Coordinates of C-alpha atoms and ligand atoms in Angstrom, one line a residue:
M20 CA 0.0 0.0 0.0
L21 CA 1.2 3.5 -0.8
T22 CA 1.3 5.9 2.1
N23 CA -1.7 8.0 3.0
I24 CA -0.5 11.5 3.8
N25 CA -2.4 14.7 3.2
P26 CA 0.3 16.9 1.5
T27 CA -1.1 20.1 2.9
E28 CA -0.5 18.9 6.4
T29 CA 3.2 18.3 5.9
E30 CA 5.7 20.8 7.3
A31 CA 7.2 21.2 3.9
W32 CA 3.8 22.3 2.4
K33 CA 3.4 25.0 5.1
K34 CA 6.9 26.2 4.5
L35 CA 6.3 26.2 0.7
Q36 CA 3.1 28.3 1.2
E37 CA 5.1 30.9 3.2
H38 CA 7.9 30.8 0.7
F39 CA 5.4 31.3 -2.1
Y40 CA 4.0 34.5 -0.6
A41 CA 7.5 35.8 0.1
T42 CA 8.8 35.1 -3.4
K43 CA 5.9 35.2 -5.8
S44 CA 6.6 38.7 -7.1
F45 CA 10.3 37.8 -7.9
A46 CA 11.2 37.8 -11.6
M47 CA 13.2 34.9 -13.0
K48 CA 15.5 37.2 -14.9
D49 CA 16.5 38.8 -11.6
Y50 CA 17.4 35.3 -10.3
F51 CA 19.6 34.9 -13.3
S52 CA 21.3 38.2 -12.9
T53 CA 22.2 37.5 -9.2
D54 CA 23.3 33.9 -9.7
A55 CA 25.9 33.3 -12.3
N56 CA 25.7 29.5 -11.7
R57 CA 21.9 29.3 -12.1
A58 CA 21.7 27.5 -15.5
N59 CA 24.2 24.9 -14.3
R60 CA 22.6 24.6 -10.9
F61 CA 19.2 23.9 -12.4
S62 CA 20.0 21.5 -15.1
I63 CA 20.5 17.7 -15.3
Q64 CA 22.6 15.8 -17.9
W65 CA 21.6 12.2 -18.1
K66 CA 22.8 10.0 -21.0
D67 CA 21.7 11.8 -24.1
F68 CA 19.2 14.1 -22.2
Y69 CA 20.0 17.6 -21.1
V70 CA 17.2 19.0 -19.0
D71 CA 17.4 22.7 -18.2
Y72 CA 14.8 23.8 -15.6
S73 CA 16.5 27.1 -14.7
K74 CA 13.7 29.1 -16.4
N75 CA 11.3 28.5 -13.6
R76 CA 10.1 30.7 -10.8
I77 CA 12.3 28.9 -8.3
S78 CA 15.3 29.7 -6.1
P79 CA 17.6 27.1 -4.4
K80 CA 15.3 27.4 -1.4
T81 CA 12.2 26.5 -3.5
M82 CA 13.9 23.3 -4.7
E83 CA 15.1 22.5 -1.1
L84 CA 11.5 22.8 0.2
L85 CA 10.0 20.8 -2.7
L86 CA 12.5 18.1 -2.1
E87 CA 11.6 18.2 1.6
L88 CA 8.0 17.6 0.5
A89 CA 9.0 14.6 -1.6
N90 CA 10.7 13.2 1.5
E91 CA 7.9 13.9 3.8
V92 CA 5.4 12.0 1.7
H93 CA 7.9 9.1 1.7
L94 CA 8.5 9.2 -2.1
K95 CA 11.5 6.9 -2.0
E96 CA 9.6 4.2 -0.1
N97 CA 6.6 4.5 -2.4
I98 CA 8.8 4.2 -5.5
E99 CA 10.1 0.9 -4.2
K100 CA 6.5 -0.3 -3.7
Y101 CA 5.7 0.7 -7.3
F102 CA 8.6 -1.3 -8.8
D103 CA 8.2 -4.2 -6.4
G104 CA 4.7 -5.1 -7.6
E105 CA 2.8 -4.1 -4.5
I106 CA -0.9 -3.7 -5.0
I107 CA -0.7 0.1 -5.4
N108 CA -3.8 0.3 -7.6
E109 CA -5.9 -0.4 -4.5
T110 CA -9.4 0.3 -5.8
E111 CA -8.9 -2.3 -8.5
G112 CA -6.8 -4.6 -6.4
R113 CA -3.9 -4.6 -8.8
A114 CA -0.1 -4.1 -9.0
V115 CA 1.2 -1.5 -11.5
L116 CA 4.0 -3.1 -13.4
H117 CA 4.6 -1.5 -16.8
T118 CA 8.2 -1.2 -15.5
A119 CA 8.4 -5.0 -15.3
L120 CA 7.6 -5.2 -19.1
R121 CA 10.9 -3.5 -19.8
A122 CA 13.0 -5.1 -17.1
K123 CA 15.9 -7.3 -18.0
E124 CA 15.3 -11.0 -18.6
T125 CA 17.5 -11.9 -15.6
S126 CA 15.5 -9.7 -13.2
E127 CA 12.7 -10.9 -10.9
V128 CA 9.4 -9.2 -10.1
F129 CA 6.9 -11.0 -8.0
V130 CA 3.1 -10.7 -8.2
N131 CA 1.2 -12.9 -5.7
G132 CA 4.4 -14.8 -5.1
Q133 CA 5.0 -15.5 -8.8
N134 CA 7.9 -14.1 -10.8
V135 CA 6.3 -12.4 -13.9
I136 CA 9.5 -11.9 -15.9
P137 CA 9.5 -15.4 -17.6
E138 CA 6.0 -14.9 -18.9
I139 CA 6.8 -11.4 -20.1
Y140 CA 9.7 -12.8 -22.1
K141 CA 7.5 -15.7 -23.5
V142 CA 5.1 -13.1 -24.9
K143 CA 8.0 -11.0 -26.2
Q144 CA 9.3 -14.0 -28.1
K145 CA 5.9 -14.5 -29.6
I146 CA 5.7 -10.8 -30.7
K147 CA 9.2 -11.1 -32.2
E148 CA 8.5 -14.3 -34.2
F149 CA 5.1 -13.0 -35.4
S150 CA 6.4 -9.6 -36.4
E151 CA 9.3 -11.0 -38.2
S152 CA 7.2 -13.4 -40.2
V153 CA 4.7 -10.7 -41.2
I154 CA 7.5 -8.2 -42.1
S155 CA 9.5 -10.8 -44.1
G156 CA 6.3 -12.0 -45.9
T157 CA 6.7 -15.6 -44.6
K158 CA 3.4 -15.3 -43.0
T159 CA 0.8 -14.5 -45.6
G160 CA -2.9 -13.8 -46.0
H161 CA -5.4 -16.4 -47.1
T162 CA -4.5 -16.2 -50.8
G163 CA -0.8 -16.5 -50.2
K164 CA 0.0 -12.9 -50.7
A165 CA 2.3 -11.1 -48.2
F166 CA 0.7 -8.5 -45.9
T167 CA 0.9 -4.9 -46.9
D168 CA -1.4 -3.2 -44.3
I169 CA -1.9 -3.6 -40.6
V170 CA -5.1 -2.2 -38.9
N171 CA -4.9 -1.7 -35.2
I172 CA -8.4 -1.7 -33.7
G173 CA -8.5 -0.3 -30.2
I174 CA -9.2 2.9 -28.2
G175 CA -7.7 4.8 -25.3
G176 CA -4.5 3.1 -24.1
S177 CA -5.0 0.4 -26.7
D178 CA -4.7 3.0 -29.4
L179 CA -3.0 6.2 -28.2
G180 CA 0.4 4.6 -27.3
P181 CA 0.8 2.6 -30.5
V182 CA -0.4 5.4 -32.7
M183 CA 1.9 8.0 -31.0
V184 CA 4.9 5.7 -31.1
T185 CA 4.5 4.6 -34.7
E186 CA 4.2 8.2 -35.8
A187 CA 7.2 9.2 -33.7
L188 CA 9.3 6.4 -35.2
Q189 CA 8.1 6.9 -38.7
Y190 CA 11.8 7.3 -39.7
Y191 CA 12.5 3.8 -38.6
K192 CA 9.4 2.3 -40.3
N193 CA 9.4 -0.6 -42.7
H194 CA 7.2 -1.2 -45.8
L195 CA 4.0 -2.0 -43.9
N196 CA 1.2 0.6 -43.8
V197 CA -0.2 0.8 -40.3
H198 CA -3.7 2.2 -39.7
F199 CA -5.6 2.9 -36.5
V200 CA -9.3 2.6 -36.0
S201 CA -10.5 3.8 -32.7
N202 CA -13.6 5.9 -32.7
V203 CA -17.0 4.2 -32.7
D204 CA -17.9 6.8 -35.4
G205 CA -18.7 4.5 -38.3
D206 CA -17.3 7.1 -40.7
H207 CA -13.8 6.5 -39.1
V208 CA -13.8 2.8 -39.8
Q209 CA -15.3 3.2 -43.3
E210 CA -12.6 5.8 -44.2
I211 CA -9.9 3.2 -43.2
I212 CA -11.4 0.1 -44.8
K213 CA -12.4 1.7 -48.1
N214 CA -8.9 1.5 -49.4
L215 CA -7.8 -1.8 -48.0
N216 CA -7.3 -5.0 -49.8
P217 CA -8.7 -7.8 -47.6
E218 CA -6.2 -10.3 -49.1
T219 CA -3.2 -8.4 -47.8
T220 CA -4.5 -6.8 -44.6
L221 CA -3.8 -8.0 -41.0
F222 CA -6.2 -6.9 -38.2
V223 CA -4.9 -6.5 -34.7
I224 CA -7.8 -6.2 -32.2
V225 CA -6.4 -4.6 -29.0
S226 CA -8.5 -4.4 -25.9
K227 CA -7.3 -5.1 -22.4
S228 CA -10.8 -6.0 -21.3
F229 CA -12.2 -7.1 -24.6
T230 CA -15.5 -5.5 -23.6
T231 CA -15.0 -2.0 -24.8
Q232 CA -18.0 -1.0 -26.9
E233 CA -16.0 1.0 -29.5
T234 CA -13.4 -1.7 -30.2
L235 CA -15.9 -4.6 -30.3
T236 CA -18.2 -2.6 -32.6
N237 CA -15.3 -1.7 -35.0
A238 CA -14.0 -5.3 -34.9
L239 CA -17.4 -6.7 -35.8
T240 CA -17.9 -4.3 -38.6
I241 CA -14.4 -5.1 -40.0
R242 CA -15.1 -8.8 -39.6
K243 CA -18.4 -8.5 -41.5
W244 CA -16.7 -6.5 -44.2
F245 CA -13.9 -9.1 -44.4
L246 CA -16.3 -12.0 -44.7
T247 CA -17.9 -10.4 -47.8
H248 CA -14.5 -11.0 -49.4
A249 CA -13.3 -14.2 -47.8
S250 CA -14.5 -17.3 -46.1
E251 CA -14.8 -17.8 -42.3
K252 CA -11.7 -20.0 -42.4
A253 CA -9.6 -17.1 -43.6
I254 CA -10.3 -15.2 -40.4
E255 CA -7.5 -17.2 -38.7
Q256 CA -4.9 -15.8 -41.1
H257 CA -6.1 -12.2 -40.8
F258 CA -7.2 -11.5 -37.2
V259 CA -5.1 -11.5 -34.1
A260 CA -6.0 -10.1 -30.7
V261 CA -4.2 -8.6 -27.7
S262 CA -6.1 -8.9 -24.3
T263 CA -6.3 -10.2 -20.8
N264 CA -9.8 -11.7 -21.5
L265 CA -9.1 -14.9 -23.3
E266 CA -12.7 -16.1 -22.9
K267 CA -14.1 -13.1 -24.8
I268 CA -11.5 -13.4 -27.5
N269 CA -12.5 -17.0 -28.0
E270 CA -16.2 -16.0 -28.3
F271 CA -15.2 -13.5 -30.9
G272 CA -13.7 -16.4 -32.9
I273 CA -10.0 -15.7 -32.8
A274 CA -7.8 -18.8 -32.8
S275 CA -5.9 -19.2 -29.5
K276 CA -2.5 -19.2 -31.4
N277 CA -3.4 -15.7 -32.6
V278 CA -3.8 -14.4 -29.1
F279 CA -1.1 -12.1 -27.5
P280 CA -1.9 -12.1 -23.8
M281 CA -1.4 -9.3 -21.3
R282 CA -1.9 -9.1 -17.6
D283 CA -4.2 -7.0 -15.5
W284 CA -1.2 -5.3 -13.8
V285 CA -0.6 -3.4 -17.0
G286 CA -2.7 -0.3 -17.0
G287 CA -4.3 0.6 -20.4
R288 CA -2.5 4.0 -20.6
F289 CA 0.8 2.4 -19.7
S290 CA 0.5 -0.6 -22.0
L291 CA 2.4 0.2 -25.1
W292 CA 5.4 -1.8 -23.8
S293 CA 3.3 -5.0 -23.6
A294 CA 1.7 -7.0 -26.4
V295 CA -0.4 -3.8 -27.0
G296 CA 2.7 -2.6 -28.7
L297 CA 2.4 -5.4 -31.4
S298 CA 1.5 -2.8 -34.1
I299 CA 4.7 -0.9 -33.1
S300 CA 6.8 -4.0 -33.5
L301 CA 5.1 -4.7 -36.9
S302 CA 5.7 -1.2 -38.0
V303 CA 9.3 -0.6 -37.0
G304 CA 10.5 -4.2 -36.4
Y305 CA 10.9 -6.1 -33.1
D306 CA 14.5 -4.9 -32.6
N307 CA 13.4 -1.3 -32.5
F308 CA 10.5 -2.2 -30.2
E309 CA 13.0 -3.7 -27.8
K310 CA 15.2 -0.6 -28.1
L311 CA 12.2 1.5 -27.1
N312 CA 11.7 -0.8 -24.1
A313 CA 15.4 -0.6 -23.3
G314 CA 15.3 3.2 -23.3
A315 CA 12.3 3.1 -20.9
H316 CA 14.2 0.7 -18.7
A317 CA 17.2 3.0 -18.6
M318 CA 14.9 5.8 -17.4
D319 CA 13.4 3.4 -14.8
T320 CA 16.8 2.9 -13.4
H321 CA 17.6 6.6 -13.4
F322 CA 14.3 7.2 -11.6
R323 CA 14.7 4.5 -9.1
T324 CA 18.4 5.0 -8.2
T325 CA 19.2 8.7 -8.6
S326 CA 19.0 11.2 -5.7
F327 CA 15.9 13.3 -6.0
D328 CA 17.8 16.6 -6.8
Q329 CA 19.3 15.0 -9.9
N330 CA 16.3 12.9 -10.8
I331 CA 14.5 14.2 -13.9
P332 CA 11.0 12.8 -13.3
V333 CA 11.1 13.8 -9.7
V334 CA 12.3 17.4 -10.4
L335 CA 9.8 17.9 -13.2
A336 CA 7.0 16.5 -11.0
L337 CA 7.9 18.8 -8.2
L338 CA 8.0 21.9 -10.4
S339 CA 4.6 21.0 -11.7
V340 CA 3.2 20.7 -8.1
W341 CA 4.8 24.1 -7.4
Y342 CA 2.8 25.8 -10.2
N343 CA -0.4 23.7 -9.8
N344 CA -0.7 24.0 -6.0
F345 CA 1.0 27.3 -5.2
Y346 CA 0.7 29.5 -8.3
G347 CA -2.8 28.1 -9.1
A348 CA -1.7 27.2 -12.7
E349 CA -4.4 25.0 -14.2
S350 CA -2.7 23.6 -17.3
E351 CA 0.7 22.6 -18.8
A352 CA 1.7 22.8 -22.4
I353 CA 3.9 20.1 -24.1
I354 CA 5.6 21.5 -27.1
P355 CA 7.8 19.1 -29.0
Y356 CA 10.0 20.7 -31.7
T357 CA 9.7 17.7 -34.0
Q358 CA 6.8 16.9 -36.2
Y359 CA 7.3 13.2 -35.4
L360 CA 5.9 13.8 -31.9
H361 CA 2.7 15.4 -33.1
Q362 CA 0.7 12.9 -31.2
F363 CA 2.7 13.2 -28.0
A364 CA 0.4 15.7 -26.2
A365 CA -2.7 13.7 -27.1
Y366 CA -1.0 10.6 -25.7
L367 CA 0.0 12.4 -22.5
Q368 CA -3.5 13.7 -22.1
Q369 CA -4.7 10.2 -21.4
G370 CA -1.6 9.3 -19.4
I371 CA -1.7 12.3 -17.2
M372 CA -5.4 13.3 -17.0
E373 CA -6.9 9.8 -16.7
S374 CA -4.3 9.1 -14.0
N375 CA -4.3 12.2 -11.9
G376 CA -7.8 13.6 -12.6
K377 CA -9.0 12.6 -9.2
S378 CA -10.7 14.4 -6.3
V379 CA -10.7 11.8 -3.6
D380 CA -7.6 11.0 -1.6
R381 CA -6.1 7.6 -0.7
G382 CA -8.1 7.7 2.5
G383 CA -11.4 8.1 0.7
N384 CA -11.8 11.8 1.5
R385 CA -12.4 14.7 -0.8
V386 CA -9.2 16.5 -1.4
N387 CA -8.9 20.1 -0.2
Y388 CA -6.2 21.0 -2.8
Q389 CA -5.7 20.9 -6.5
T390 CA -4.7 17.7 -8.3
G391 CA -4.2 16.8 -12.0
T392 CA -3.2 19.4 -14.5
L393 CA -4.8 20.0 -17.9
I394 CA -2.4 18.9 -20.6
W395 CA -2.4 20.3 -24.1
G396 CA 0.1 21.0 -26.9
E397 CA 1.2 20.8 -30.5
P398 CA 4.5 20.7 -32.2
G399 CA 6.6 23.8 -32.6
T400 CA 6.9 25.8 -34.8
N401 CA 3.2 25.3 -35.8
S402 CA 2.0 26.0 -32.3
Q403 CA 3.9 29.4 -32.3
H404 CA 1.5 30.5 -35.1
A405 CA -1.5 29.1 -33.2
F406 CA -1.7 29.5 -29.4
F407 CA 1.6 31.0 -28.3
Q408 CA 0.1 34.5 -28.2
L409 CA -1.9 33.4 -25.2
I410 CA 1.1 31.9 -23.4
H411 CA 3.1 35.1 -24.0
Q412 CA 0.6 37.8 -23.3
G413 CA -2.6 36.2 -22.0
T414 CA -3.8 36.3 -18.4
K415 CA -3.1 32.7 -17.6
L416 CA 0.1 31.1 -16.3
I417 CA 1.0 28.2 -18.5
P418 CA 4.2 26.3 -17.6
A419 CA 5.5 24.6 -20.7
D420 CA 7.8 21.7 -21.6
F421 CA 9.9 22.3 -24.7
I422 CA 11.2 19.1 -26.2
G423 CA 13.9 19.3 -28.9
Y424 CA 16.6 17.3 -30.6
V425 CA 20.2 18.2 -31.4
E426 CA 20.2 16.3 -34.6
S427 CA 17.5 16.0 -37.3
L428 CA 16.9 12.6 -38.7
H429 CA 17.1 13.4 -42.4
G430 CA 20.1 15.7 -41.8
N431 CA 18.5 18.7 -43.3
N432 CA 20.5 21.2 -41.3
E433 CA 19.2 24.3 -42.9
H434 CA 15.7 23.5 -41.7
H435 CA 16.9 22.0 -38.4
D436 CA 18.9 25.1 -37.5
K437 CA 15.8 27.3 -38.1
L438 CA 13.6 24.9 -36.1
M439 CA 16.0 25.0 -33.2
A440 CA 16.5 28.7 -33.4
N441 CA 12.8 29.0 -32.8
F442 CA 13.0 26.4 -30.0
F443 CA 15.6 28.4 -28.1
A444 CA 14.1 31.8 -29.0
Q445 CA 10.7 31.0 -27.5
T446 CA 11.9 30.0 -24.0
E447 CA 14.2 33.0 -24.0
A448 CA 11.3 35.3 -25.0
L449 CA 9.0 33.7 -22.4
L450 CA 11.7 34.3 -19.8
H451 CA 12.6 37.9 -20.6
G452 CA 9.6 39.4 -22.2
K453 CA 10.0 42.9 -23.5
T454 CA 10.2 45.9 -21.1
E455 CA 8.7 49.4 -21.8
A456 CA 12.2 50.8 -22.3
E457 CA 13.0 48.1 -24.9
V458 CA 9.8 48.8 -26.7
V459 CA 10.4 52.5 -26.7
A460 CA 14.0 52.0 -28.1
E461 CA 12.7 49.7 -30.8
L462 CA 9.9 52.0 -31.9
S463 CA 12.1 55.1 -31.8
A464 CA 14.7 53.3 -34.0
K465 CA 11.9 52.9 -36.5
G466 CA 11.2 56.6 -36.3
M467 CA 7.8 56.4 -34.6
G468 CA 6.4 59.6 -33.2
A469 CA 5.7 60.1 -29.5
S470 CA 1.9 60.1 -29.6
Q471 CA 1.6 57.0 -31.7
M472 CA 4.2 55.3 -29.6
E473 CA 2.3 56.1 -26.4
K474 CA -0.8 54.5 -27.9
L475 CA 1.0 51.3 -29.0
L476 CA 3.2 50.9 -25.9
P477 CA 0.9 48.9 -23.6
F478 CA 0.2 46.3 -26.4
K479 CA 3.8 45.8 -27.2
I480 CA 5.1 45.1 -23.7
F481 CA 5.6 41.4 -22.8
E482 CA 5.7 40.7 -19.1
G483 CA 7.9 37.6 -19.6
N484 CA 8.5 35.5 -16.5
K485 CA 6.7 32.6 -18.0
P486 CA 8.2 29.3 -16.8
T487 CA 9.5 26.6 -19.2
N488 CA 11.5 23.4 -19.0
T489 CA 13.8 22.5 -21.9
I490 CA 14.4 18.9 -22.6
L491 CA 17.1 18.7 -25.2
V492 CA 17.9 15.2 -26.5
D493 CA 20.7 14.2 -28.9
K494 CA 18.5 12.4 -31.4
L495 CA 15.0 10.9 -31.8
T496 CA 15.7 7.2 -31.6
P497 CA 13.6 4.3 -30.3
E498 CA 15.8 4.4 -27.1
S499 CA 15.4 8.1 -26.4
L500 CA 11.7 7.9 -27.2
G501 CA 11.3 5.1 -24.7
A502 CA 13.1 7.1 -22.1
L503 CA 11.1 10.2 -22.8
I504 CA 7.8 8.4 -22.4
A505 CA 9.0 6.7 -19.2
L506 CA 10.0 10.1 -17.8
Y507 CA 6.4 11.3 -18.0
E508 CA 5.1 8.0 -16.6
H509 CA 7.2 8.5 -13.5
K510 CA 6.3 12.2 -13.3
I511 CA 2.6 11.0 -13.1
F512 CA 3.6 8.6 -10.3
V513 CA 5.4 11.2 -8.3
Q514 CA 2.5 13.6 -8.5
G515 CA 0.0 11.0 -7.6
V516 CA 2.1 10.2 -4.5
I517 CA 2.3 13.8 -3.5
W518 CA -1.4 14.5 -4.1
N519 CA -2.3 11.3 -2.2
I520 CA -4.5 10.0 -4.9
F521 CA -4.8 6.7 -6.7
S522 CA -3.3 7.3 -10.2
Y523 CA -4.0 3.9 -11.7
D524 CA -7.8 3.6 -11.7
Q525 CA -10.2 5.5 -13.9
W526 CA -13.7 5.2 -12.4
G527 CA -14.6 8.6 -13.8
V528 CA -15.0 7.2 -17.3
E529 CA -17.6 4.5 -16.3
L530 CA -20.7 6.7 -15.7
G531 CA -20.7 8.0 -19.3
K532 CA -20.3 4.4 -20.6
Q533 CA -23.2 3.1 -18.5
L534 CA -25.5 6.0 -19.6
A535 CA -24.5 5.5 -23.3
T536 CA -25.8 1.9 -23.1
K537 CA -29.1 3.0 -21.7
I538 CA -29.5 5.8 -24.2
L539 CA -28.7 3.4 -27.1
T540 CA -31.9 1.6 -26.1
D541 CA -33.8 4.9 -26.2
I542 CA -32.5 5.6 -29.6
Q543 CA -33.2 2.2 -31.0
S544 CA -36.7 1.7 -29.4
A545 CA -39.9 3.6 -29.7
E546 CA -39.9 4.9 -26.1
I547 CA -37.5 7.3 -24.4
A548 CA -36.8 6.4 -20.7
E549 CA -36.7 9.1 -18.1
H550 CA -33.9 11.7 -18.4
D551 CA -33.5 15.3 -17.5
A552 CA -35.5 17.6 -19.6
S553 CA -32.6 18.7 -21.7
T554 CA -31.5 15.2 -22.6
T555 CA -35.1 14.2 -23.3
N556 CA -35.5 17.1 -25.7
L557 CA -32.3 16.4 -27.5
L558 CA -33.1 12.7 -27.9
K559 CA -36.6 13.6 -29.3
H560 CA -35.0 16.1 -31.7
F561 CA -32.4 13.5 -32.8
K562 CA -35.0 10.7 -33.3
K563 CA -37.4 13.0 -35.2
S564 CA -34.8 14.4 -37.5
K565 CA -33.0 11.1 -38.2
K566 CA -33.7 9.6 -41.5
Ligands
F6P16 O1 -11.2 5.1 -21.2 C1 -11.3 4.1 -20.3 C2 -10.4 2.9 -20.6 O2 -10.6 1.9 -19.7 C3 -8.9 3.3 -20.7 O3 -8.3 3.3 -19.5 C4 -8.4 2.2 -21.6 O4 -7.1 2.5 -22.1 C5 -9.5 2.2 -22.7 O5 -10.7 2.4 -21.9 C6 -9.6 1.0 -23.5 O6 -9.8 -0.2 -22.8 P1 -9.6 -1.6 -23.4 O7 -8.2 -1.8 -23.7 O8 -10.0 -2.5 -22.3 O9 -10.5 -1.8 -24.6

């Protein structure tokens, strides 16, 4: 069991509150001008990662108190419980062991007295052999043709991880076209299948529970479409499944040799390292899938063994708590300066918001402080031309993570230098802003008259003092991507420990699912059951207008 400590009752929290009032009007640029060592003091070099967190509203005292908070909530002890397979997802009675999926084959991790590593490696071997046979063309479709297309059918964690990683590792991709069907919107599935050749397409149904409405509906639609082109017998060669629910897979008619099992101690939003990553392995090859896992394992080791002041996930989690709970910041932006990571913020939205969007603490009481942050973002430089205005001059405080790479993959240095110039320029601009004197000097140099200048001045001033973290990595490789994802996974864990919430359940998504089942009956039958007046009216309007 994780500890149960209300963070606001710790000594560190009280000190942080006082410290916040005493320092909240300080400007970051003043911290820089009075501390020549600030950039070095507040940066961490780990393998090919260089993390600069000096552009934050912190002093050494702030970090000291935040680290004190981590110690007071027994973070170290809780990390060990997480890695050791304790039942830390208490409301579902499960361990949380995505870290075991990337552990070395020689390691041992016990769940209910059983070492889970041999089974993990058995499934890995199956993923490897299957991926290699599909990629090489040894495994074929029912007419003997090699596969050309893969369709991953899943939603939430059974979609977002694989889709984000296959996009991110596009550079490392082989000849197979990988598609993703997730939404129960029939137009989504139709748009995907309309261009597929049933003879050369492999379908991967991914659902941890194998009861998810969207996935089963899409899988059945695809199966029906497939059977208009092939016989029932051909299903065996074209459909495989990833799940914990072997009974339901069987009912669906998937041959047991085509099942890639996973365990309930893998959370959906942390499952890409398991058989859920089959589409990743098919897309970039098993070796790259394993490198991704190895990168995550390296970050696991860093997180588990490094002192908190040099520990990247811990430091980033503490900074996020500082803004969320003391500055009242409601959201965080994730801005990768690579188009390959264009799905990264969407992926983290599930990871972070489904995990830490909780308002009841580990003792079952309503929390009296803020928890999970809103996550959003898009790649730079596109986002600069979309929402950066609000980050620079809006009324909200939005801490942002800037993720960039020293090398570009295709080696187009002219582009890459421009991209990275923007990357560095934005965090500098967010730090410094533009003072009245600077605006006056700039406008005077342009020959602007005094009265016009006076009019324009307020609009041209940037306050600056906007916090950012810079995560600069040598190169986007499967290993560095694995480490980056694991970094955020552990940040989620640290924040969950501090906020004293259960990060690994998701009861909040159940109510909507239950109501949708009831409403489907209302839509498909003559009567509408009792609802609030607004929902009843909307349903009446929908049914009346529907052709
Ligand atoms: O959205 C709720 C959720 O349970 C997620 O946590 C999960 O990733 C998704 O649904 C899909 O679930 P499954 O893999 O069981 O189909």
